[in-house]
Structures are given as C-alpha cells and as structure tokens.
Amino acid sequence: MASNDINELEAWNERIFAHARGFGLDTYPQEFEICDHEQMLGYMAYSGMPSHYPHWSYGKNFEKLKTLYDYGVTGLPYEMVINSDPCLAYLMRDNSFLLNILTLAHVYAHNDFFKNNFTFSSIRAEFTIETFKAHADRVRRYIEDPSIGLEKVERLLDAAHALSLQCRRNLAIRKPTPAEQEERRLEESTPSPDPFQSIHRRTEYVPPDLTKTPLYPDEDILLFVRDHNPFLSDWEKDLLTIVHEETQYFIPQIDTKIMNEGWASLWHKRIMEELDLPQGMRLEFIVRHNQVLSPNIGGINPYYLGMKVWEDIEKRWDNPSAEEEREYGPRKKGGREKVFEVREVERDSSFLRRYLTEDLIREMNLFEYEARGNERVISRVADKESWRAIKETLIHNVGMSSVPVIKIEDADYNSNRVLLIKHYHEGRDLHLEYAEKTLQYLHQLWKREVVLETIINEKKSLLCFTDDRLVIKGLR
Amino acid sequence: METIFHPYHSSSAERSDRSAGDRLRHRQKVREAIRQNIADIIAEESIIGKDRDRIIKVPIRGVKEYRFVYGENAPGVGQGGDDAEPGQVIARDQGKDNGRQSGDQPGIDYYETDVTLEELVDIMFEDLELPFMERKLLREIEVEHHHRRKGYRKKGIRVHLDKRRTARSRLKRRKATHRKEGEELGSQRFPFHKDDLIYTHRVIETRRESNAVVFCIMDTSGSMDTMKKYLARSFFFLLYQFLNTKYQRVETVFIAHHTEAREVTEEEFFHKGESGGTFISSGYRRALEIIQQRYHPSLWNVYVFHCSDGDNFETDNSAALQAAGEIAEISNLFGYGEIKPLGSGYYGSSMIQFFSQLDRDNFQTVQIQRKEDIWPAFKSFLVKDRLRKEAG
C-alpha cells in the first residue's frame, strides 16, 4: 500500500473513529498493521499472534488455510483482530480500499467488545503480546536444550493440546484456593442447627475426608496434573502452564463468537452509513456487507445470527410490542442503552437464551438436525412445538458448550494413584475413538492408569486406559 | 489520535515465513504416518505397472489432533430456507469437510493427502531399507528410441523433413525445367515447391529381446493375510520395476490360485480373499497355458514368480514339481517365494525343501519372513538370471 494510500486511510480513519466514539464505543488504543496475503495466512495459522511457540499443528493449519485459499474455496477474512491493549489488527494491502475502510469500522467494534465484555475481564490485555512472546521464547529454549529437544517437547505439547480445552469456563468466578475448599468442606459437613433438636435424633457427625484429592471435582485438568503428578520435571510443568494460559486467553473469544461478530457487524454498518460514501464505494459496501452477512444455509453464520439478535434487542426495547409491554411493564431503558448493557454482561449461551425469540427463530428458519447413518437429517423445524428444543440445541452448540464437561474426581482412585475423571453427561455421548486417544494423552501426562466415567448408549461405563490399551467396563 | 498505522514493508514480509519450520515438521509427520501404514497402502493400491505420476489419495492417521468431543448422537442447528422439513437430508458423508460445521467436529479432521506413486515408491524403498545405489538403479528407467528409418515419403511432419534430399529434388526439378525451356541457368528465383519436400519415414520396431512378461502367481487361499500380500506385492513390484529397466515392454499377468487358478486383474489379485485349500500345480498349469497362447517363449522373455505360504496338498506335490520343471524349461527365470511371517510358520509344510529336488539353473526358491528379507531375497533371485545370461 502506497504512502498516499496510508494518508488517505488515516483521513478516513479519523472520521470513522469519530463516529465510533459518537455511537458510544469505548475502545483501547488501536494499531493497524498492513500486510500481504502470505503474511495474513501466517497470522491466521497462529491465531493472529505476532509471536507464538512452534508446533506442527500450526503448520498443518497453515497448509490447510493455504490450500483452501489457493483453490478459492475460501477467501481470506477481511479482519483479524487481537484482544490486546493496544488492540492490534491487520489490513491486507491486496484488499480494495473500501474493504479496508469497512475493516476499520468493524475492528473498532471488536475492540470495544474486548474492552467491555465481562468474559474478557480475566485477561490482562496489556500483556497479551508480551505473554505470547515469552511463552514462545520459553518453548524454543526447551527445544534447543540438548537434554530435552524437539521430540520430547512435541510429545508433551501434543498431549497438552489434546486436553487444553478441559478447563474452567467461567473465568469471572474465582477458583477457591485449597485452603478455602477445605474450609468449605468442613462447613458443609457440620450439621446445620436444628431448632427441634430436642425431639429429633441427633444427626451423627461424619468428619469429612480432607485427604481426598481433589476435594471438589476439578475442571482444570492440565493444572491438576501439573500440581499433583510428582514425576513431572520442571520444564514439563512449565509447558503445561503455557498451554493452559494460552487456552484461557482464547476461551472468552470462543465463548462470545456470535455476540462479538454480530456486534462488530452492527456497528460497521451504522458507521459506514454515516460516512456518506461516494456512489461507487457505496455500492461496493453494500455488496461486501451482504456477502459477510448472508445467511449460511444449512449452517450458522455467526455474523448474521449475532446481528439479527442485536437489532432485534434494540428494536424491542425502543418500540416494545403491546404484548411485551403487558408482560414486562414499560421499558426502563432505551434500545441503545440496552444493547450496550447486554454487550457487557452476556456470553453467547446466555445471550441466545435471553434474547433469541421465537419470532427470530421462525424468521431465520432455524432447524435441528441429527446424524442418521451417513446422513444429516433435519429432525425439527421452527414451529410452535419445537422452537424451544431448537433453541436449546443451539445453545448447547455455541462456544464452550460444544466441549464436553469433564472433571477430575479422584487422583487416588482405589487407593492406587489411578486418576478418575468424570464426564458430566447431558445427553450427548463422547466420540469414542477421540476419547480413547485423548485418554492415552492423559495417561502419558499422568504416567499411570486413567479412568473416565461416562455414559455410552445410556449405559454408565468406565473407560480405563492402562498399559497402552483401552478397556471399557459397563457399570450396573 | 490514538490510532497508529504500521505501513507495509516487503522486507518484513520476506522474513515472515515463520510457519516454515512447523510446516516442515507437519510434512514429516505426514510422511511418517504414511510410512507406518505403507503395508496397508501398498496392499490396497494398484501400483504395479502404473504411471509414476499417478496421484494416490492416502488417508492419514496419526496427524489428527484428538480432544474430547461429542460423538454421533449430538444434534446441531442450522439455518434453512422456507422449505426445510423434518426428515429432509441436508448432508451426506460426514467424513468430508463441507464447510458447514465448526472446526471442532471430529469428522473434519479426517485427513487425506495426495502423494505421487513416485513418492510412495520412495517411501517403500525407504521402508525396505534398500541401499541407495540399488534404489537409483531401480528408479532410473532408461528410455530408448526404437524408431528405425525406413524409406522416404512425400508427406510427413516438419521435424522429419530431410533437407538434403529436398534440396536435391529442387535442383533436379530446376535443371529439368531449364532444359525443357532451353534457357540459361540464370539468376532467376526458383523457389521450393511442395513436390520437392521429402520426409524421412520411421517405423517403430519391436525388438524381440525387448519383450518381457512377468507372471505373478499367488496363492489366494484363506491363509494369505494382508501382511503376506504386502510382502508378495512388494516383491512383484520390485521385479516389475527391475524388468522395466531392462526391457522396453513389460507385461504382467496375474494368476490367482487356490485349488484352481484364474487369470485376474491386479485389483482382484490383491483384494479377493478366497478360501479353501491349495493346489500349486493349478497355478503353474494355467501359466503354461497362457504362455502357449499369448507369450510364446521364442518371442518373449518369460519371468515367473510364485508367492505362497507353503501350504500345499500332499497329493498335488508331484504334479507341482513336474509343472515347475516345465516352466523352468521355457522361462528366463522362475522363482518361488515362500512367505512366512515370523512366528506364523510351522516347518512341516514348507515347499522349499520339496522344490529342492528341482535342479535347474534358473530356478530359485527364497524364503521371506520379514520385509527386511525382501531385498536380499530379490537379489539372490536375480543372480540366477545373470548366470543364465553368461551361460547363454
């Protein structure tokens, strides 16, 4: 991009930023880096990070993206934004000028979302880039260390990656320390005062087993292994920490994909409309906007779904229907105020649960499908009876809800240092081949037998991984 | 102004191929995965006598990224048109990435890669641990042109234009013209005419000794499993490649036998598992018939190789021996390979000992227990051929 283009871009940016601020968007300072498509692919493969530790899976990512791009299956995204302070985004110089302007507007809304949504509050955005850089340096150091080397580091990272998403989801809730857990355990086992104790038989006091590890089921599998496997060396523990921390960084983004993209689309549209574009650019804007926001038939386009819901919230709070008025009373807030509140306090699952209405589901013709043999078959369509079920299924498939909840129950199962983990089954079975391989990784990290309790075909089962093979035992 | 623009620097773009290392590592893993499954791939693909640039799709196991994910009974939600109805099929074959679902569905991690046959052969040689010199020998197939000149023609393609003869015929015509018209040979222009052009004519010659036919005979009785077939196939493949370096035209005939023999295609040869007992003689008899009908030994160099796991019905042994003698009579080289993967063999039913009664220069028996045995076995097999060449 030539320098006069940059000057022009800066001129446009000034206006865009003024409008963004005028709408009430509250952003971190913003930085744009101009890159070519090859660099863009590179950033995408590493989730946008300027520096990231090496692992073959990112090479696989890159190859996949490049193949798709080269064969024209997918284009490159217009925007790639990193949640950091200052917020970093990339502009592709091969893109048209209008597309870059559109990206500017879109990025400011993401920036605002990162800064204000509660799920991101657990992240120290000012350290993002530095943290990833430090992680990369540490991993590289282990690789270069002759006593460790690439093979071992890779083996450990493979295992850690497999389990990385098995961690706490709501980071806004603080995890109680072991001392606090102990206290809580004691408190729970103390019988509550009984006003009729003179006529009741006295409940027997059972002292809680405080030696049990963990006291409460623990969802942070990597951290638990790090803290409770005495056979891990320091570099292994450090790698587990690195993978865990990186995952924690991405969880809010996974968990707010629909809201975030919808939010950015909502505002880029409004900002662009304020800009009073010349005719040619205006037409191109309409085309591009409609490309991004076109419904994805057969699947879900988060941009489209998100924006629909945002617009609907604003409309319903500005002009509530008579029916709503009757049910909820007069609105205390206007639409604008409401959407800004919602962008602060919701995540995708709660956002859809509260604001995806029956009318919207019908309007978008959402349906539920299930696998039958090799086919995907529509099982429910949006009608009076099943819209709730469709909504429920959708909520179970967004963000971290699409990852099974698995917690560590006991690190000393059968007094044998066997690791017992439990799948909190809510209707969906695990994919067994994947479960087996993942258990193998956990076995590799724990260095002893691991047992997974789950439900297979409505039958409670134990998947025991030991001595390089899986044994499935049915229970009851 | 809070916003900063970092301009594009082409130098940083050149430096920024940061995924190079990870891509390399990924490709190594893919290759490794292929290597680990080479037995299955070779046993499943038709590689003998195929074009070397042929692309083969190889499913890759081992570079998947496993996690805990939901399985089959987890429903999803999509957006439809107005016509969406319960029971409507929206997609088939979850193995393919149709860009519908988010990337964390297990089906999408199914991974296939394209390799050329050339690469696959490389990997196979690697797997067999062939010495490099030998590898080179097998890979470089010399292509000789067996076009022979045969006379001249008035028509032809430009490259075959015989300039000398063309010029001469122009001169002749010029002289004749002048004589007829009685003029002096002057400086008048006398261009080439279409009739002056003379082209060389070439014919493709089939040299007798450039024909070879490989008879792959294999026992397809129930006891031949995938590993045995892989070993057999590797051996046949080496033989084919080797003969390709020596002969212009190599044909292959596949004969599968159990108690009776049939000529089959390569696919069937390696895929059709059959059951039942074994009459080795039936395979040999069928080979002899085909040789009589289509590949007369006076025109063809006949190579016969037979792979079996050594089980044969006692009653058939003498017939087999006799037929083997007849084949040895008319072929350049006749080999019998007994495939007994380690631990599976019991000594009693080996045909090798039995065939030792057959005392022919060009008959060789080899025993293959592991894939490492293939190359030595192959070499010892070929020694017999060279001896015969020297003798003859």
PDB file of C-alpha atoms in Angstrom, chain A residues 6 10 13 17 21 30-32 34 36 39 42 46 49-50 54-57 59-60 62-63 93 108 151 154 161-162 164-166 295 297-300 304 364-369 374-378 381 390 393-394 397 402 404 406 426-431 433-434 437-438, chain B residues 1-9 12-13 16-20 22-23 25-27 29 62-82 84-94 97-101 104-111:
ATOM      1  CA  ILE A   6      -1.949   5.391   4.120  1.00  0.00           C
ATOM      2  CA  GLU A  10      -5.747   7.871   8.088  1.00  0.00           C
ATOM      3  CA  ASN A  13      -9.966   6.549   9.951  1.00  0.00           C
ATOM      4  CA  PHE A  17     -13.211   6.800  14.795  1.00  0.00           C
ATOM      5  CA  ARG A  21     -16.941   7.307  19.583  1.00  0.00           C
ATOM      6  CA  GLN A  30      -5.842   0.831  18.110  1.00  0.00           C
ATOM      7  CA  GLU A  31      -2.957  -0.232  15.904  1.00  0.00           C
ATOM      8  CA  PHE A  32      -3.255  -1.424  12.324  1.00  0.00           C
ATOM      9  CA  ILE A  34      -0.645  -3.555   6.784  1.00  0.00           C
ATOM     10  CA  ASP A  36       0.126  -9.058   2.316  1.00  0.00           C
ATOM     11  CA  GLN A  39       1.567 -12.811   5.999  1.00  0.00           C
ATOM     12  CA  GLY A  42       0.745 -16.782   8.673  1.00  0.00           C
ATOM     13  CA  TYR A  46      -1.097 -18.716  14.705  1.00  0.00           C
ATOM     14  CA  MET A  49      -0.327 -13.658  17.293  1.00  0.00           C
ATOM     15  CA  PRO A  50       2.808 -11.841  16.152  1.00  0.00           C
ATOM     16  CA  PRO A  54       6.227 -23.540  17.349  1.00  0.00           C
ATOM     17  CA  HIS A  55       4.236 -26.726  16.983  1.00  0.00           C
ATOM     18  CA  TRP A  56       3.472 -28.813  13.922  1.00  0.00           C
ATOM     19  CA  SER A  57      -0.266 -28.295  14.307  1.00  0.00           C
ATOM     20  CA  GLY A  59       1.995 -25.868  10.179  1.00  0.00           C
ATOM     21  CA  LYS A  60      -0.959 -28.108   9.469  1.00  0.00           C
ATOM     22  CA  PHE A  62      -1.274 -23.060   7.563  1.00  0.00           C
ATOM     23  CA  GLU A  63      -1.272 -25.738   4.879  1.00  0.00           C
ATOM     24  CA  ARG A  93      -2.893  -4.419   1.135  1.00  0.00           C
ATOM     25  CA  TYR A 108     -13.344  -0.671  16.373  1.00  0.00           C
ATOM     26  CA  GLU A 151      10.823 -34.691  20.186  1.00  0.00           C
ATOM     27  CA  GLU A 154       6.434 -32.005  20.878  1.00  0.00           C
ATOM     28  CA  HIS A 161      -3.165 -29.585  23.374  1.00  0.00           C
ATOM     29  CA  ALA A 162      -5.496 -32.564  23.479  1.00  0.00           C
ATOM     30  CA  SER A 164      -6.267 -27.892  26.859  1.00  0.00           C
ATOM     31  CA  LEU A 165      -9.980 -27.151  26.499  1.00  0.00           C
ATOM     32  CA  GLN A 166     -10.773 -29.191  29.579  1.00  0.00           C
ATOM     33  CA  PRO A 295     -27.202 -16.464   5.973  1.00  0.00           C
ATOM     34  CA  ILE A 297     -27.974 -22.182   4.573  1.00  0.00           C
ATOM     35  CA  GLY A 298     -27.522 -25.481   6.350  1.00  0.00           C
ATOM     36  CA  GLY A 299     -25.252 -23.991   8.985  1.00  0.00           C
ATOM     37  CA  ILE A 300     -24.991 -20.931  11.168  1.00  0.00           C
ATOM     38  CA  TYR A 304     -25.739 -12.933  10.605  1.00  0.00           C
ATOM     39  CA  MET A 364     -34.402 -17.387  10.226  1.00  0.00           C
ATOM     40  CA  ASN A 365     -35.942 -20.841   9.653  1.00  0.00           C
ATOM     41  CA  LEU A 366     -33.618 -22.443  12.149  1.00  0.00           C
ATOM     42  CA  PHE A 367     -33.840 -26.203  12.243  1.00  0.00           C
ATOM     43  CA  GLU A 368     -32.300 -29.003  14.229  1.00  0.00           C
ATOM     44  CA  TYR A 369     -30.538 -31.872  12.539  1.00  0.00           C
ATOM     45  CA  ASN A 374     -24.014 -41.256   6.939  1.00  0.00           C
ATOM     46  CA  GLU A 375     -26.595 -38.576   6.550  1.00  0.00           C
ATOM     47  CA  ARG A 376     -27.567 -35.456   8.366  1.00  0.00           C
ATOM     48  CA  VAL A 377     -31.278 -35.298   8.606  1.00  0.00           C
ATOM     49  CA  ILE A 378     -33.473 -32.460   9.769  1.00  0.00           C
ATOM     50  CA  VAL A 381     -38.126 -27.223  12.224  1.00  0.00           C
ATOM     51  CA  ILE A 390     -34.092 -25.963  18.624  1.00  0.00           C
ATOM     52  CA  THR A 393     -29.748 -27.398  20.928  1.00  0.00           C
ATOM     53  CA  LEU A 394     -28.275 -24.228  19.505  1.00  0.00           C
ATOM     54  CA  ASN A 397     -23.519 -25.953  20.409  1.00  0.00           C
ATOM     55  CA  SER A 402     -19.722 -27.604  22.464  1.00  0.00           C
ATOM     56  CA  PRO A 404     -17.827 -31.850  26.933  1.00  0.00           C
ATOM     57  CA  ILE A 406     -15.056 -33.430  32.179  1.00  0.00           C
ATOM     58  CA  GLU A 426     -26.160 -34.181  29.488  1.00  0.00           C
ATOM     59  CA  GLY A 427     -27.486 -36.258  26.630  1.00  0.00           C
ATOM     60  CA  ARG A 428     -24.568 -36.311  24.275  1.00  0.00           C
ATOM     61  CA  ASP A 429     -22.180 -39.264  24.202  1.00  0.00           C
ATOM     62  CA  LEU A 430     -18.482 -38.838  23.690  1.00  0.00           C
ATOM     63  CA  HIS A 431     -16.865 -39.776  20.413  1.00  0.00           C
ATOM     64  CA  GLU A 433     -12.218 -43.031  19.165  1.00  0.00           C
ATOM     65  CA  TYR A 434     -11.383 -39.495  20.184  1.00  0.00           C
ATOM     66  CA  LYS A 437      -6.804 -41.199  22.021  1.00  0.00           C
ATOM     67  CA  THR A 438      -7.281 -38.324  24.422  1.00  0.00           C
TER      68      THR A 438
ATOM     69  CA  MET B   1      -5.129  10.465  17.632  1.00  0.00           C
ATOM     70  CA  GLU B   2      -4.959   7.120  19.284  1.00  0.00           C
ATOM     71  CA  THR B   3      -4.686   5.016  16.162  1.00  0.00           C
ATOM     72  CA  ILE B   4      -1.382   4.021  14.639  1.00  0.00           C
ATOM     73  CA  PHE B   5      -0.873   2.590  11.144  1.00  0.00           C
ATOM     74  CA  HIS B   6       2.163   0.454  10.519  1.00  0.00           C
ATOM     75  CA  PRO B   7       2.963   0.600   6.821  1.00  0.00           C
ATOM     76  CA  TYR B   8       3.780  -2.488   4.811  1.00  0.00           C
ATOM     77  CA  HIS B   9       7.405  -3.474   4.473  1.00  0.00           C
ATOM     78  CA  SER B  12       9.423  -7.971   6.777  1.00  0.00           C
ATOM     79  CA  ALA B  13       7.139  -9.950   4.504  1.00  0.00           C
ATOM     80  CA  SER B  16       7.904 -13.531   7.943  1.00  0.00           C
ATOM     81  CA  ASP B  17       7.687 -17.076   6.698  1.00  0.00           C
ATOM     82  CA  ARG B  18       7.547 -18.132  10.281  1.00  0.00           C
ATOM     83  CA  SER B  19       5.421 -21.171   9.700  1.00  0.00           C
ATOM     84  CA  ALA B  20       8.154 -22.790   7.588  1.00  0.00           C
ATOM     85  CA  ASP B  22       6.133 -26.016  11.608  1.00  0.00           C
ATOM     86  CA  ARG B  23       5.081 -26.860   8.078  1.00  0.00           C
ATOM     87  CA  ARG B  25       7.529 -30.750  10.824  1.00  0.00           C
ATOM     88  CA  HIS B  26       3.951 -31.373   9.790  1.00  0.00           C
ATOM     89  CA  ARG B  27       5.019 -32.822   6.477  1.00  0.00           C
ATOM     90  CA  LYS B  29       4.686 -36.314  10.405  1.00  0.00           C
ATOM     91  CA  GLY B  62      -1.683 -40.086  13.301  1.00  0.00           C
ATOM     92  CA  VAL B  63      -1.671 -36.381  12.492  1.00  0.00           C
ATOM     93  CA  LYS B  64      -5.100 -35.851  13.873  1.00  0.00           C
ATOM     94  CA  GLU B  65      -5.475 -33.613  16.842  1.00  0.00           C
ATOM     95  CA  TYR B  66      -7.558 -35.514  19.329  1.00  0.00           C
ATOM     96  CA  ARG B  67      -9.695 -33.949  22.028  1.00  0.00           C
ATOM     97  CA  PHE B  68     -12.742 -34.933  23.952  1.00  0.00           C
ATOM     98  CA  VAL B  69     -15.569 -34.238  21.524  1.00  0.00           C
ATOM     99  CA  TYR B  70     -19.160 -35.262  21.193  1.00  0.00           C
ATOM    100  CA  GLY B  71     -19.995 -38.205  19.031  1.00  0.00           C
ATOM    101  CA  GLU B  72     -22.737 -39.208  16.697  1.00  0.00           C
ATOM    102  CA  ASN B  73     -25.774 -38.624  18.844  1.00  0.00           C
ATOM    103  CA  ALA B  74     -25.167 -34.902  19.320  1.00  0.00           C
ATOM    104  CA  PRO B  75     -27.659 -32.842  17.310  1.00  0.00           C
ATOM    105  CA  GLY B  76     -26.829 -29.487  15.749  1.00  0.00           C
ATOM    106  CA  VAL B  77     -28.660 -26.431  14.475  1.00  0.00           C
ATOM    107  CA  GLY B  78     -28.605 -24.905  11.049  1.00  0.00           C
ATOM    108  CA  GLN B  79     -30.420 -22.256   9.130  1.00  0.00           C
ATOM    109  CA  GLY B  80     -32.696 -23.274   6.312  1.00  0.00           C
ATOM    110  CA  GLY B  81     -34.792 -21.901   3.540  1.00  0.00           C
ATOM    111  CA  ASP B  82     -38.564 -21.803   3.719  1.00  0.00           C
ATOM    112  CA  ALA B  84     -36.954 -27.052   5.412  1.00  0.00           C
ATOM    113  CA  GLU B  85     -38.951 -30.026   6.584  1.00  0.00           C
ATOM    114  CA  PRO B  86     -38.335 -32.738   9.126  1.00  0.00           C
ATOM    115  CA  GLY B  87     -36.787 -35.780   7.505  1.00  0.00           C
ATOM    116  CA  GLN B  88     -35.042 -33.798   4.808  1.00  0.00           C
ATOM    117  CA  VAL B  89     -31.453 -34.884   4.235  1.00  0.00           C
ATOM    118  CA  ILE B  90     -29.097 -31.934   4.341  1.00  0.00           C
ATOM    119  CA  ALA B  91     -25.721 -33.588   4.050  1.00  0.00           C
ATOM    120  CA  ARG B  92     -24.151 -36.918   3.400  1.00  0.00           C
ATOM    121  CA  ASP B  93     -20.864 -38.474   4.359  1.00  0.00           C
ATOM    122  CA  GLN B  94     -19.574 -36.738   7.420  1.00  0.00           C
ATOM    123  CA  ASP B  97     -15.430 -31.195   5.167  1.00  0.00           C
ATOM    124  CA  ASN B  98     -18.307 -29.445   3.532  1.00  0.00           C
ATOM    125  CA  GLY B  99     -17.656 -26.203   5.320  1.00  0.00           C
ATOM    126  CA  ARG B 100     -20.804 -26.477   7.310  1.00  0.00           C
ATOM    127  CA  GLN B 101     -19.778 -27.191  10.809  1.00  0.00           C
ATOM    128  CA  ASP B 104     -14.124 -28.933  16.207  1.00  0.00           C
ATOM    129  CA  GLN B 105     -16.242 -31.716  14.764  1.00  0.00           C
ATOM    130  CA  PRO B 106     -14.278 -34.904  14.566  1.00  0.00           C
ATOM    131  CA  GLY B 107     -15.348 -35.730  11.033  1.00  0.00           C
ATOM    132  CA  ILE B 108     -13.456 -32.814   9.672  1.00  0.00           C
ATOM    133  CA  ASP B 109     -10.127 -33.843  10.994  1.00  0.00           C
ATOM    134  CA  TYR B 110     -10.258 -36.776   8.635  1.00  0.00           C
ATOM    135  CA  TYR B 111      -7.254 -36.169   6.603  1.00  0.00           C
TER     136      TYR B 111
END
